[in-house]
XYZ file of N, CA, C and O in Angstrom:
780
model
N -32.797 42.862 -51.876
C -32.885 43.071 -53.402
C -33.903 41.991 -53.830
O -33.924 40.966 -53.590
N -34.891 42.569 -54.691
C -35.995 41.800 -55.261
C -35.884 41.818 -56.640
O -35.757 43.014 -57.344
N -36.018 40.800 -57.475
C -35.909 40.766 -58.943
C -37.339 40.577 -59.486
O -37.906 39.477 -59.139
N -37.776 41.251 -60.332
C -38.945 41.016 -60.970
C -38.937 40.865 -62.643
O -38.362 41.747 -63.113
N -39.448 39.904 -63.042
C -39.355 39.570 -64.471
C -40.151 40.741 -65.299
O -41.402 40.855 -64.716
N -39.828 41.321 -66.177
C -40.540 42.212 -67.132
C -40.438 41.705 -68.476
O -39.477 42.018 -69.077
N -41.492 41.106 -68.964
C -41.629 40.484 -70.308
C -40.513 39.492 -70.392
O -40.110 38.816 -69.546
N -40.004 39.248 -71.597
C -39.161 38.035 -71.962
C -37.692 38.468 -71.868
O -36.990 37.543 -71.605
N -37.258 39.710 -71.888
C -35.758 39.884 -71.653
C -35.488 40.980 -70.887
O -34.440 41.765 -71.056
N -36.221 41.303 -69.861
C -35.931 42.387 -68.790
C -36.226 42.038 -67.376
O -37.083 41.144 -67.083
N -35.576 42.731 -66.463
C -35.789 42.639 -65.161
C -35.802 43.816 -64.422
O -35.184 44.796 -64.832
N -36.654 43.942 -63.383
C -36.744 45.059 -62.712
C -36.021 44.782 -61.203
O -36.699 43.801 -60.518
N -35.037 45.358 -60.978
C -34.158 45.230 -59.863
C -34.861 46.203 -58.723
O -34.620 47.490 -58.812
N -35.404 45.644 -57.656
C -35.984 46.575 -56.558
C -35.007 46.378 -55.456
O -34.627 45.522 -54.807
N -34.591 47.837 -54.856
C -33.765 47.996 -53.766
C -34.416 48.996 -52.780
O -35.519 49.508 -53.076
N -33.682 49.305 -51.718
C -34.255 50.277 -50.723
C -33.774 51.703 -50.716
O -34.256 52.507 -49.779
N -32.798 52.007 -51.563
C -32.369 53.350 -51.308
C -31.475 53.799 -52.674
O -31.216 52.901 -53.483
N -31.188 55.096 -52.670
C -30.391 55.646 -53.800
C -28.993 55.060 -54.043
O -28.501 54.753 -54.981
N -28.590 54.876 -52.771
C -27.142 54.120 -52.711
C -27.153 52.825 -53.286
O -26.215 52.374 -54.059
N -28.137 52.068 -53.050
C -28.377 50.725 -53.594
C -28.603 50.761 -55.016
O -28.122 49.875 -55.882
N -29.400 51.680 -55.473
C -29.704 51.854 -57.099
C -28.306 52.039 -57.549
O -27.862 51.637 -58.645
N -27.463 53.028 -56.971
C -26.097 53.290 -57.603
C -25.115 52.200 -57.696
O -24.417 52.013 -58.745
N -25.214 51.263 -56.514
C -24.400 50.075 -56.557
C -24.883 49.111 -57.654
O -24.024 48.453 -58.449
N -26.096 48.876 -57.934
C -26.486 48.029 -58.891
C -26.266 48.624 -60.348
O -25.804 47.848 -61.180
N -26.499 49.760 -60.534
C -26.165 50.505 -61.772
C -24.747 50.256 -62.147
O -24.293 49.857 -63.183
N -23.825 50.479 -61.281
C -22.375 50.463 -61.346
C -22.016 49.137 -61.658
O -21.138 48.711 -62.621
N -22.556 48.197 -61.082
C -22.067 46.681 -61.049
C -22.504 46.190 -62.434
O -21.841 45.277 -63.209
N -23.685 46.670 -63.134
C -24.301 46.118 -64.392
C -23.672 46.920 -65.558
O -24.038 46.417 -66.694
N -23.155 48.045 -65.458
C -22.812 49.060 -66.524
C -21.894 48.209 -67.434
O -21.906 48.464 -68.769
N -21.100 47.392 -67.013
C -19.995 46.821 -67.924
C -20.306 45.298 -68.336
O -19.455 44.617 -68.984
N -21.549 45.011 -68.005
C -22.038 43.586 -68.562
C -22.278 43.612 -69.865
O -23.200 44.425 -70.349
N -21.530 42.713 -70.654
C -21.735 42.643 -72.182
C -23.106 42.162 -72.460
O -23.680 41.185 -71.562
N -23.883 42.764 -73.439
C -25.150 42.175 -73.855
C -26.379 42.877 -73.313
O -27.456 42.778 -73.643
N -26.277 43.983 -72.333
C -27.064 44.828 -71.806
C -27.602 45.608 -72.767
O -26.710 46.418 -73.282
N -28.813 45.689 -73.259
C -29.291 46.677 -74.209
C -29.764 47.923 -73.552
O -29.626 48.953 -74.113
N -30.369 47.888 -72.333
C -30.733 49.064 -71.735
C -30.694 49.093 -70.159
O -31.096 47.811 -69.614
N -30.320 50.107 -69.439
C -30.136 50.171 -68.090
C -30.734 51.410 -67.690
O -30.306 52.462 -67.931
N -31.815 51.240 -66.763
C -32.754 52.367 -66.463
C -32.802 52.547 -65.012
O -33.744 52.030 -64.308
N -31.990 53.468 -64.213
C -32.130 53.466 -62.919
C -33.322 54.438 -62.575
O -33.598 55.348 -63.187
N -33.755 54.223 -61.367
C -34.834 55.279 -60.953
C -34.562 55.463 -59.314
O -33.474 55.087 -58.866
N -35.696 55.840 -58.616
C -35.392 56.242 -57.156
C -35.060 54.805 -56.270
O -34.280 54.979 -55.443
N -35.820 53.751 -56.582
C -35.727 52.643 -55.823
C -35.599 51.342 -56.700
O -35.618 50.093 -56.160
N -35.466 51.556 -58.084
C -35.418 50.463 -58.859
C -34.292 50.560 -60.046
O -33.953 51.776 -60.289
N -33.974 49.617 -60.675
C -33.045 49.615 -62.020
C -33.810 48.581 -62.815
O -33.865 47.481 -62.595
N -34.093 49.007 -63.942
C -34.678 48.161 -65.100
C -33.559 47.930 -65.877
O -32.846 48.663 -66.379
N -33.326 46.444 -66.233
C -32.232 46.013 -67.016
C -32.849 45.097 -68.180
O -33.776 44.389 -67.960
N -32.513 45.537 -69.293
C -32.909 44.706 -70.574
C -31.686 44.122 -71.164
O -30.724 44.640 -71.519
N -31.875 42.785 -71.358
C -30.804 41.948 -72.056
C -29.855 41.336 -71.201
O -29.669 41.674 -69.944
N -29.182 40.180 -71.449
C -28.203 39.605 -70.790
C -28.583 38.952 -69.563
O -27.846 39.166 -68.480
N -29.879 38.398 -69.326
C -30.458 38.134 -68.041
C -29.608 37.104 -67.218
O -29.453 37.321 -66.116
N -29.004 35.930 -67.775
C -28.252 35.090 -66.919
C -26.909 35.825 -66.437
O -26.652 35.736 -65.207
N -26.254 36.641 -67.127
C -25.064 37.364 -66.653
C -25.529 38.343 -65.537
O -24.867 38.654 -64.540
N -26.732 39.015 -65.828
C -27.176 40.177 -64.893
C -27.387 39.447 -63.536
O -26.891 39.761 -62.471
N -28.008 38.302 -63.481
C -28.457 37.440 -62.288
C -27.001 37.017 -61.736
O -26.991 37.137 -60.381
N -26.097 36.645 -62.355
C -25.006 36.166 -61.593
C -24.167 37.414 -61.199
O -23.704 37.440 -59.992
N -24.098 38.614 -61.840
C -23.337 39.679 -61.327
C -24.145 40.289 -60.096
O -23.503 40.615 -58.937
N -25.531 40.229 -60.046
C -26.118 40.751 -58.847
C -25.977 39.838 -57.612
O -26.100 40.577 -56.359
N -25.611 38.726 -57.849
C -25.281 37.811 -56.619
C -24.006 38.491 -55.734
O -24.028 38.223 -54.486
N -23.043 39.124 -56.333
C -22.011 39.736 -55.809
C -21.951 41.176 -55.429
O -20.958 41.684 -55.133
N -23.069 41.893 -55.680
C -23.040 43.230 -55.529
C -23.258 43.498 -53.983
O -24.103 43.064 -53.293
N -22.409 44.375 -53.578
C -22.412 44.993 -52.238
C -23.291 46.206 -52.114
O -22.911 47.374 -52.612
N -24.559 46.058 -51.676
C -25.488 47.240 -51.711
C -25.070 48.172 -50.533
O -25.788 49.384 -50.501
N -24.240 47.970 -49.694
C -23.919 48.886 -48.722
C -22.938 49.848 -48.927
O -22.781 50.896 -48.367
N -22.325 49.751 -50.126
C -21.360 50.672 -50.692
C -21.561 51.470 -51.842
O -22.021 50.686 -52.858
N -21.599 52.811 -51.783
C -21.688 53.535 -53.106
C -20.394 53.115 -53.990
O -19.441 53.032 -53.528
N -20.751 52.956 -55.193
C -19.723 52.661 -56.105
C -18.572 53.745 -56.317
O -18.861 54.820 -56.152
N -17.383 53.217 -56.501
C -16.223 54.183 -56.829
C -16.240 54.325 -58.358
O -16.103 53.429 -58.917
N -16.451 55.718 -58.667
C -16.635 55.850 -60.379
C -15.762 57.024 -60.499
O -15.215 57.755 -59.753
N -15.637 57.234 -61.886
C -14.885 58.493 -62.319
C -15.990 59.110 -63.235
O -16.026 59.126 -64.481
N -16.664 59.897 -62.522
C -17.996 60.473 -63.270
C -17.466 61.584 -64.298
O -16.208 62.259 -63.934
N -18.431 61.834 -65.195
C -18.120 63.156 -65.915
C -18.597 64.290 -65.001
O -19.462 64.204 -64.207
N -17.841 65.446 -65.399
C -18.123 66.642 -64.523
C -18.868 67.639 -65.479
O -18.388 67.793 -66.463
N -19.969 68.122 -65.013
C -20.691 69.099 -65.777
C -20.933 70.299 -64.988
O -21.381 70.081 -63.843
N -20.677 71.447 -65.494
C -21.080 72.857 -64.860
C -22.113 73.471 -65.565
O -22.088 73.530 -66.835
N -22.961 74.002 -64.799
C -24.193 74.576 -65.409
C -24.322 76.048 -64.735
O -24.613 76.174 -63.544
N -24.207 77.070 -65.552
C -24.354 78.380 -64.962
C -25.876 78.683 -64.654
O -26.750 78.463 -65.481
N -26.113 79.299 -63.575
C -27.477 79.588 -63.214
C -27.576 81.115 -62.839
O -26.732 81.599 -62.073
N -28.578 81.751 -63.337
C -29.052 83.194 -62.817
C -30.097 82.796 -61.726
O -31.107 82.387 -61.992
N -29.573 83.069 -60.420
C -30.423 82.808 -59.388
C -31.518 83.911 -59.202
O -31.246 84.843 -58.264
N -32.543 83.884 -59.813
C -33.604 84.875 -59.840
C -35.007 84.262 -59.880
O -35.934 84.836 -60.496
N -35.023 82.966 -59.485
C -36.363 82.317 -59.618
C -37.481 82.817 -58.859
O -37.256 83.326 -57.755
N -38.708 82.525 -59.055
C -39.951 83.114 -58.416
C -40.028 82.617 -57.034
O -40.790 83.220 -56.168
N -39.472 81.506 -56.585
C -39.551 80.810 -55.329
C -38.388 81.170 -54.488
O -38.208 80.589 -53.302
N -37.401 81.879 -55.077
C -36.110 82.049 -54.168
C -36.390 82.662 -52.658
O -35.754 82.262 -51.892
N -37.245 83.647 -52.660
C -37.641 84.271 -51.350
C -38.355 83.220 -50.484
O -38.074 83.131 -49.277
N -39.267 82.546 -50.994
C -39.968 81.338 -50.370
C -38.955 80.425 -49.724
O -38.996 80.119 -48.601
N -38.027 79.964 -50.560
C -37.102 78.965 -50.215
C -36.198 79.475 -49.023
O -35.820 78.912 -47.839
N -35.942 80.939 -49.173
C -35.138 81.495 -48.079
C -35.832 81.595 -46.813
O -35.382 81.364 -45.639
N -37.055 82.154 -46.952
C -37.860 82.107 -45.660
C -38.053 80.878 -45.030
O -38.035 80.706 -43.845
N -38.390 79.746 -45.732
C -38.592 78.558 -45.201
C -37.410 78.119 -44.585
O -37.502 77.353 -43.377
N -36.185 78.228 -45.083
C -34.971 77.638 -44.642
C -34.473 78.451 -43.512
O -33.439 78.408 -42.959
N -35.100 79.765 -43.303
C -34.596 80.844 -42.178
C -33.163 81.183 -42.724
O -32.294 81.334 -41.903
N -32.919 81.535 -43.892
C -31.624 82.091 -44.466
C -32.143 83.297 -45.339
O -33.158 83.535 -45.820
N -31.024 84.072 -45.747
C -31.013 84.967 -46.772
C -31.214 84.421 -48.040
O -30.634 83.209 -48.159
N -31.560 85.149 -49.087
C -31.418 84.611 -50.442
C -30.001 84.375 -50.974
O -29.723 83.532 -51.664
N -29.103 85.392 -50.485
C -27.799 85.102 -50.732
C -27.096 83.873 -50.157
O -26.357 83.238 -50.831
N -27.657 83.585 -48.908
C -26.998 82.313 -48.367
C -27.733 81.004 -49.065
O -26.969 80.164 -49.319
N -28.840 81.140 -49.610
C -29.639 80.016 -50.316
C -28.648 79.818 -51.607
O -28.263 78.787 -51.966
N -28.424 80.955 -52.352
C -27.555 80.901 -53.499
C -26.175 80.340 -53.257
O -25.783 79.405 -53.913
N -25.659 80.821 -52.309
C -24.280 80.179 -51.862
C -24.347 78.779 -51.600
O -23.433 78.000 -52.205
N -25.170 78.478 -50.797
C -25.231 76.940 -50.438
C -25.436 76.073 -51.597
O -24.997 74.999 -51.913
N -26.526 76.456 -52.482
C -26.924 75.635 -53.692
C -25.697 75.767 -54.673
O -25.387 74.642 -55.167
N -25.058 76.747 -54.968
C -23.973 76.786 -55.903
C -22.721 76.137 -55.211
O -21.927 75.839 -56.219
N -22.440 76.207 -54.128
C -21.146 75.443 -53.552
C -21.240 73.837 -53.488
O -20.187 73.275 -53.405
N -22.636 73.408 -53.509
C -22.701 71.869 -53.437
C -22.175 71.225 -54.711
O -22.165 71.850 -55.712
N -21.770 70.017 -54.508
C -21.495 69.031 -55.593
C -22.695 68.143 -55.672
O -22.961 67.634 -54.638
N -23.258 67.827 -56.938
C -24.548 67.129 -56.981
C -24.114 65.882 -57.850
O -23.001 65.907 -58.584
N -24.921 64.781 -57.761
C -24.700 63.555 -58.566
C -26.114 63.259 -59.267
O -27.047 63.306 -58.443
N -25.891 62.953 -60.474
C -27.276 62.421 -61.132
C -27.619 61.133 -60.592
O -26.911 60.276 -60.931
N -28.853 61.014 -59.925
C -29.165 59.845 -59.343
C -29.926 58.959 -60.400
O -29.688 57.746 -60.682
N -30.772 59.634 -61.111
C -31.545 59.038 -62.231
C -32.244 60.095 -63.072
O -32.291 61.183 -62.668
N -32.634 59.746 -64.044
C -33.462 60.618 -64.984
C -34.894 60.229 -65.140
O -35.127 59.010 -65.109
N -35.917 61.061 -65.471
C -37.181 60.523 -65.620
C -38.091 61.910 -65.667
O -37.712 63.041 -65.837
N -39.499 61.621 -65.516
C -40.349 62.808 -65.608
C -40.512 63.265 -67.029
O -41.676 63.212 -67.549
N -39.507 63.749 -67.563
C -39.443 64.308 -68.889
C -38.083 63.918 -69.446
O -37.122 63.756 -68.759
N -38.102 63.666 -70.834
C -36.603 63.521 -71.346
C -35.587 64.577 -70.830
O -35.882 65.589 -71.086
N -34.511 63.980 -70.420
C -33.479 64.888 -70.072
C -33.664 65.526 -68.539
O -32.812 66.167 -68.090
N -34.789 65.107 -67.950
C -34.924 65.693 -66.555
C -34.281 64.843 -65.605
O -34.449 63.640 -65.354
N -33.157 65.453 -65.034
C -32.025 64.591 -64.135
C -32.406 64.940 -62.731
O -32.434 66.166 -62.379
N -32.527 63.969 -61.938
C -32.599 64.105 -60.380
C -31.476 64.089 -59.750
O -30.717 63.109 -59.833
N -31.023 65.272 -59.119
C -29.647 65.480 -58.525
C -29.714 65.315 -57.038
O -30.517 66.065 -56.397
N -28.937 64.466 -56.583
C -28.726 64.343 -55.040
C -27.499 65.152 -54.635
O -26.695 65.598 -55.580
N -27.466 65.444 -53.339
C -26.274 66.236 -52.799
C -26.887 67.640 -52.457
O -26.054 68.540 -52.021
N -28.242 67.881 -52.458
C -28.752 69.199 -51.924
C -28.580 69.285 -50.527
O -28.904 68.480 -49.706
N -28.000 70.458 -49.932
C -27.779 70.692 -48.672
C -29.107 70.535 -47.924
O -30.049 70.903 -48.387
N -28.830 69.875 -46.831
C -30.173 69.447 -45.899
C -31.026 70.738 -45.611
O -32.110 70.684 -45.672
N -30.305 71.861 -45.344
C -31.196 72.893 -45.158
C -31.838 73.567 -46.104
O -32.793 74.418 -45.916
N -31.740 73.162 -47.291
C -32.375 73.759 -48.438
C -33.439 72.597 -49.114
O -34.247 72.943 -49.858
N -33.552 71.516 -48.278
C -34.527 70.351 -48.663
C -35.956 70.929 -48.264
O -36.178 71.088 -46.967
N -36.835 70.982 -49.212
C -38.098 71.461 -48.850
C -39.276 70.763 -49.843
O -38.870 70.165 -50.638
N -40.376 70.866 -49.281
C -41.511 70.102 -49.800
C -41.851 70.841 -51.308
O -41.509 72.122 -51.528
N -42.389 70.224 -52.196
C -42.752 70.870 -53.449
C -43.914 71.773 -53.075
O -44.466 71.878 -51.995
N -44.347 72.728 -54.052
C -45.435 73.757 -53.884
C -46.711 72.927 -53.499
O -46.947 71.826 -54.106
N -47.549 73.682 -52.787
C -48.886 73.137 -52.509
C -49.788 72.917 -53.890
O -50.522 72.039 -54.082
N -49.445 73.928 -54.695
C -50.238 73.778 -56.149
C -49.370 73.920 -57.046
O -48.626 75.021 -57.275
N -48.989 72.823 -57.929
C -48.063 73.011 -59.118
C -48.407 73.978 -60.021
O -49.578 74.339 -60.235
N -47.198 74.498 -60.741
C -47.511 75.356 -61.819
C -48.036 74.510 -63.145
O -47.615 73.366 -63.363
N -48.824 75.083 -63.989
C -49.246 74.512 -65.308
C -48.115 74.538 -66.202
O -48.074 73.651 -67.137
N -47.243 75.543 -66.208
C -46.191 75.578 -67.094
C -44.913 76.170 -66.476
O -44.857 77.430 -65.975
N -43.881 75.350 -66.165
C -42.443 75.847 -65.656
C -41.586 76.102 -66.957
O -41.630 75.232 -67.750
N -41.065 77.177 -67.000
C -40.142 77.612 -68.167
C -38.964 76.697 -68.305
O -38.364 76.220 -67.352
N -38.671 76.387 -69.603
C -37.438 75.734 -69.824
C -36.284 76.259 -69.301
O -36.220 77.454 -69.186
N -35.485 75.559 -68.771
C -34.060 75.960 -67.975
C -34.412 76.377 -66.503
O -33.291 76.649 -65.898
N -35.573 76.139 -65.998
C -35.746 76.563 -64.689
C -35.031 75.517 -63.679
O -34.903 74.260 -63.846
N -34.492 76.100 -62.658
C -33.648 75.325 -61.663
C -34.560 75.327 -60.428
O -34.864 76.357 -59.907
N -34.782 74.103 -59.925
C -35.621 73.989 -58.640
C -35.182 72.958 -57.818
O -34.174 72.363 -58.022
N -35.919 72.978 -56.677
C -35.561 72.073 -55.414
C -37.011 71.352 -55.077
O -38.001 72.171 -55.169
N -36.906 70.241 -54.780
C -38.087 69.375 -54.132
C -37.667 68.212 -53.307
O -36.858 67.468 -53.743
N -37.977 68.214 -52.117
C -37.321 67.105 -51.325
C -35.806 67.140 -51.289
O -35.182 68.237 -50.975
N -35.243 65.936 -51.428
C -33.814 65.880 -51.276
C -33.124 66.151 -52.670
O -31.921 66.084 -52.746
N -33.946 66.535 -53.676
C -33.420 66.675 -54.961
C -33.356 68.211 -55.560
O -34.084 68.989 -55.084
N -32.372 68.389 -56.371
C -32.534 69.710 -57.106
C -32.380 69.152 -58.731
O -31.999 68.078 -59.007
N -32.887 70.016 -59.608
C -32.958 69.717 -60.958
C -33.149 70.974 -61.702
O -33.344 72.047 -61.378
N -32.927 70.765 -63.076
C -33.117 71.840 -64.168
C -34.130 71.075 -65.148
O -33.940 70.084 -65.560
N -35.116 71.938 -65.465
C -36.107 71.629 -66.274
C -35.766 71.600 -67.855
O -35.339 72.853 -68.184
N -35.579 70.484 -68.537
C -35.227 70.683 -69.941
C -36.120 71.153 -71.035
O -35.772 71.511 -71.971
N -37.266 71.207 -70.403
C -38.310 71.674 -71.458
C -39.565 72.371 -70.595
O -39.549 72.080 -69.463
N -40.185 73.254 -71.349
C -41.552 73.711 -70.403
C -42.614 72.601 -70.271
O -42.979 72.037 -71.097
N -42.756 72.364 -68.856
C -43.836 71.300 -68.514
C -44.363 71.734 -67.203
O -43.898 72.851 -66.562
N -45.457 71.098 -66.949
C -46.064 71.458 -65.424
C -45.053 71.056 -64.536
O -44.197 70.252 -64.815
N -45.155 71.549 -63.344
C -44.231 71.215 -62.335
C -44.489 71.879 -60.785
O -45.012 73.021 -60.920
N -44.135 71.168 -59.804
C -44.405 71.695 -58.499
C -43.214 72.012 -57.599
O -43.289 72.006 -56.563
N -41.966 71.960 -58.285
C -40.806 72.229 -57.674
C -40.527 73.799 -57.368
O -41.082 74.667 -57.949
N -39.968 74.051 -56.296
C -39.739 75.492 -55.949
C -38.524 75.993 -56.747
O -37.410 75.471 -56.746
N -38.836 76.925 -57.511
C -37.894 77.553 -58.516
C -36.881 78.677 -58.018
O -37.589 79.503 -57.546
N -35.746 78.317 -58.028
C -34.795 79.258 -57.405
C -33.865 79.988 -58.460
O -33.253 80.912 -58.183
N -33.912 79.563 -59.673
C -33.110 80.243 -60.717
C -33.340 79.663 -62.029
O -34.395 78.960 -62.360
N -32.522 79.885 -63.093
C -32.744 79.532 -64.474
C -31.294 79.359 -65.260
O -30.382 80.031 -64.801
N -31.373 78.538 -66.125
C -30.017 78.273 -66.906
C -30.262 78.519 -68.483
O -31.473 78.063 -68.816
N -29.427 78.799 -69.202
C -29.542 78.744 -70.660
C -29.064 77.652 -71.369
O -29.039 77.457 -72.633
N -28.344 76.777 -70.415
C -27.829 75.439 -71.015
C -28.779 74.492 -71.770
O -29.853 74.435 -71.109
N -28.504 73.936 -72.913
C -29.477 72.959 -73.470
C -29.235 71.782 -72.691
O -28.090 71.075 -72.644
N -30.397 71.251 -72.166
C -30.212 70.082 -71.262
C -30.727 68.817 -72.032
O -30.459 67.776 -71.618
N -31.551 69.122 -73.091
C -31.976 67.748 -73.830
C -32.019 68.377 -75.387
O -32.807 69.365 -75.729
N -31.336 67.592 -76.251
C -31.371 67.887 -77.643
C -31.393 66.563 -78.337
O -30.623 65.697 -78.285
N -32.614 66.155 -78.856
C -32.832 64.991 -79.576
C -31.971 64.642 -80.661
O -31.788 63.383 -80.985
N -31.274 65.617 -81.296
C -30.248 65.195 -82.236
C -28.853 64.902 -81.787
O -27.909 64.495 -82.466
N -28.627 65.228 -80.429
C -27.283 64.864 -79.876
C -27.208 63.404 -79.495
O -28.209 62.792 -79.553
N -25.894 62.930 -79.249
C -25.752 61.625 -78.767
C -24.823 61.799 -77.364
O -23.643 62.023 -77.669
N -25.492 61.424 -76.371
C -26.710 61.126 -75.999
C -27.535 62.383 -76.052
O -27.030 63.618 -75.841
N -28.807 62.226 -76.282
C -29.735 63.382 -76.280
C -29.699 64.276 -74.899
O -29.844 65.513 -74.979
N -29.699 63.620 -73.753
C -29.688 64.256 -72.529
C -28.230 64.735 -72.165
O -27.373 63.796 -72.223
N -28.065 66.017 -71.576
C -26.852 66.341 -71.300
C -26.507 65.683 -69.974
O -25.220 65.318 -69.835
N -27.058 65.326 -68.945
C -26.860 64.573 -67.894
C -27.357 63.130 -67.762
O -28.328 62.880 -68.251
N -26.365 62.330 -67.371
C -26.619 60.856 -67.227
C -26.270 60.546 -65.758
O -25.582 61.030 -65.158
N -27.171 59.341 -65.365
C -26.853 58.918 -64.088
C -25.324 58.655 -63.877
O -24.579 58.242 -64.693
N -24.968 59.022 -62.698
C -23.467 58.961 -62.106
C -22.777 60.276 -62.435
O -21.547 60.445 -61.881
N -23.283 61.077 -63.428
C -22.417 62.430 -63.684
C -22.366 63.141 -62.359
O -23.398 63.296 -61.624
N -21.399 63.975 -62.183
C -21.200 65.010 -61.127
C -21.719 66.296 -61.638
O -21.022 66.831 -62.896
N -22.332 67.115 -61.015
C -22.785 68.398 -61.506
C -22.481 69.540 -60.393
O -22.697 69.405 -59.397
N -22.079 70.616 -60.936
C -21.876 71.913 -60.276
C -22.701 73.069 -60.852
O -22.722 73.239 -61.994
N -23.480 73.833 -60.143
C -24.173 75.031 -60.555
C -23.265 76.126 -60.182
O -22.778 76.038 -59.122
N -23.072 76.973 -61.082
C -22.324 78.227 -60.749
C -23.081 79.438 -61.002
O -24.061 79.422 -61.953
N -22.919 80.423 -60.330
C -23.637 81.762 -60.425
C -23.193 82.409 -61.849
O -22.114 82.524 -62.169
N -24.258 82.592 -62.760
C -23.971 83.212 -64.020
C -23.710 84.714 -63.891
O -24.296 85.390 -62.998
């Protein structure tokens, strides 16, 4: 674990894996005085309460994923994405098998980024893990459900993107008037169901 000072009141905690990010996030969530906690793929940005943060980090076991009681979110999906056939062909599966595997898995929000409300979900079955498209789309429709590498996600707004799109959802994933604005938060458990 490497700690880097960020300004006067923040630290960037650098680790080596998503499991270690989850361990750091879980250990710091209950520290009084933390103003902001932002996990990413290999880092956690912490703002506020730096003396307490440093002390808590001394005792974090990075080898164990935290035991939590996550919120459970269910997202209905119409599996009719433009890349569903490509994903099936690449995985040497039928489209029905792709849908079944994707919908039967339980995912965890590892971190959010790229765009407000865009949650990177881990737990994608290994046989569905595929590279991004060689040429990204200039506009991915809001609600598109895609896969890229070890992650699956749903696009909260129309943006450019290179993920392989396998479906779409009508669920509002980001609402700036809601509290919190993003439907999915790090640590949440997510299930996709066939709409």
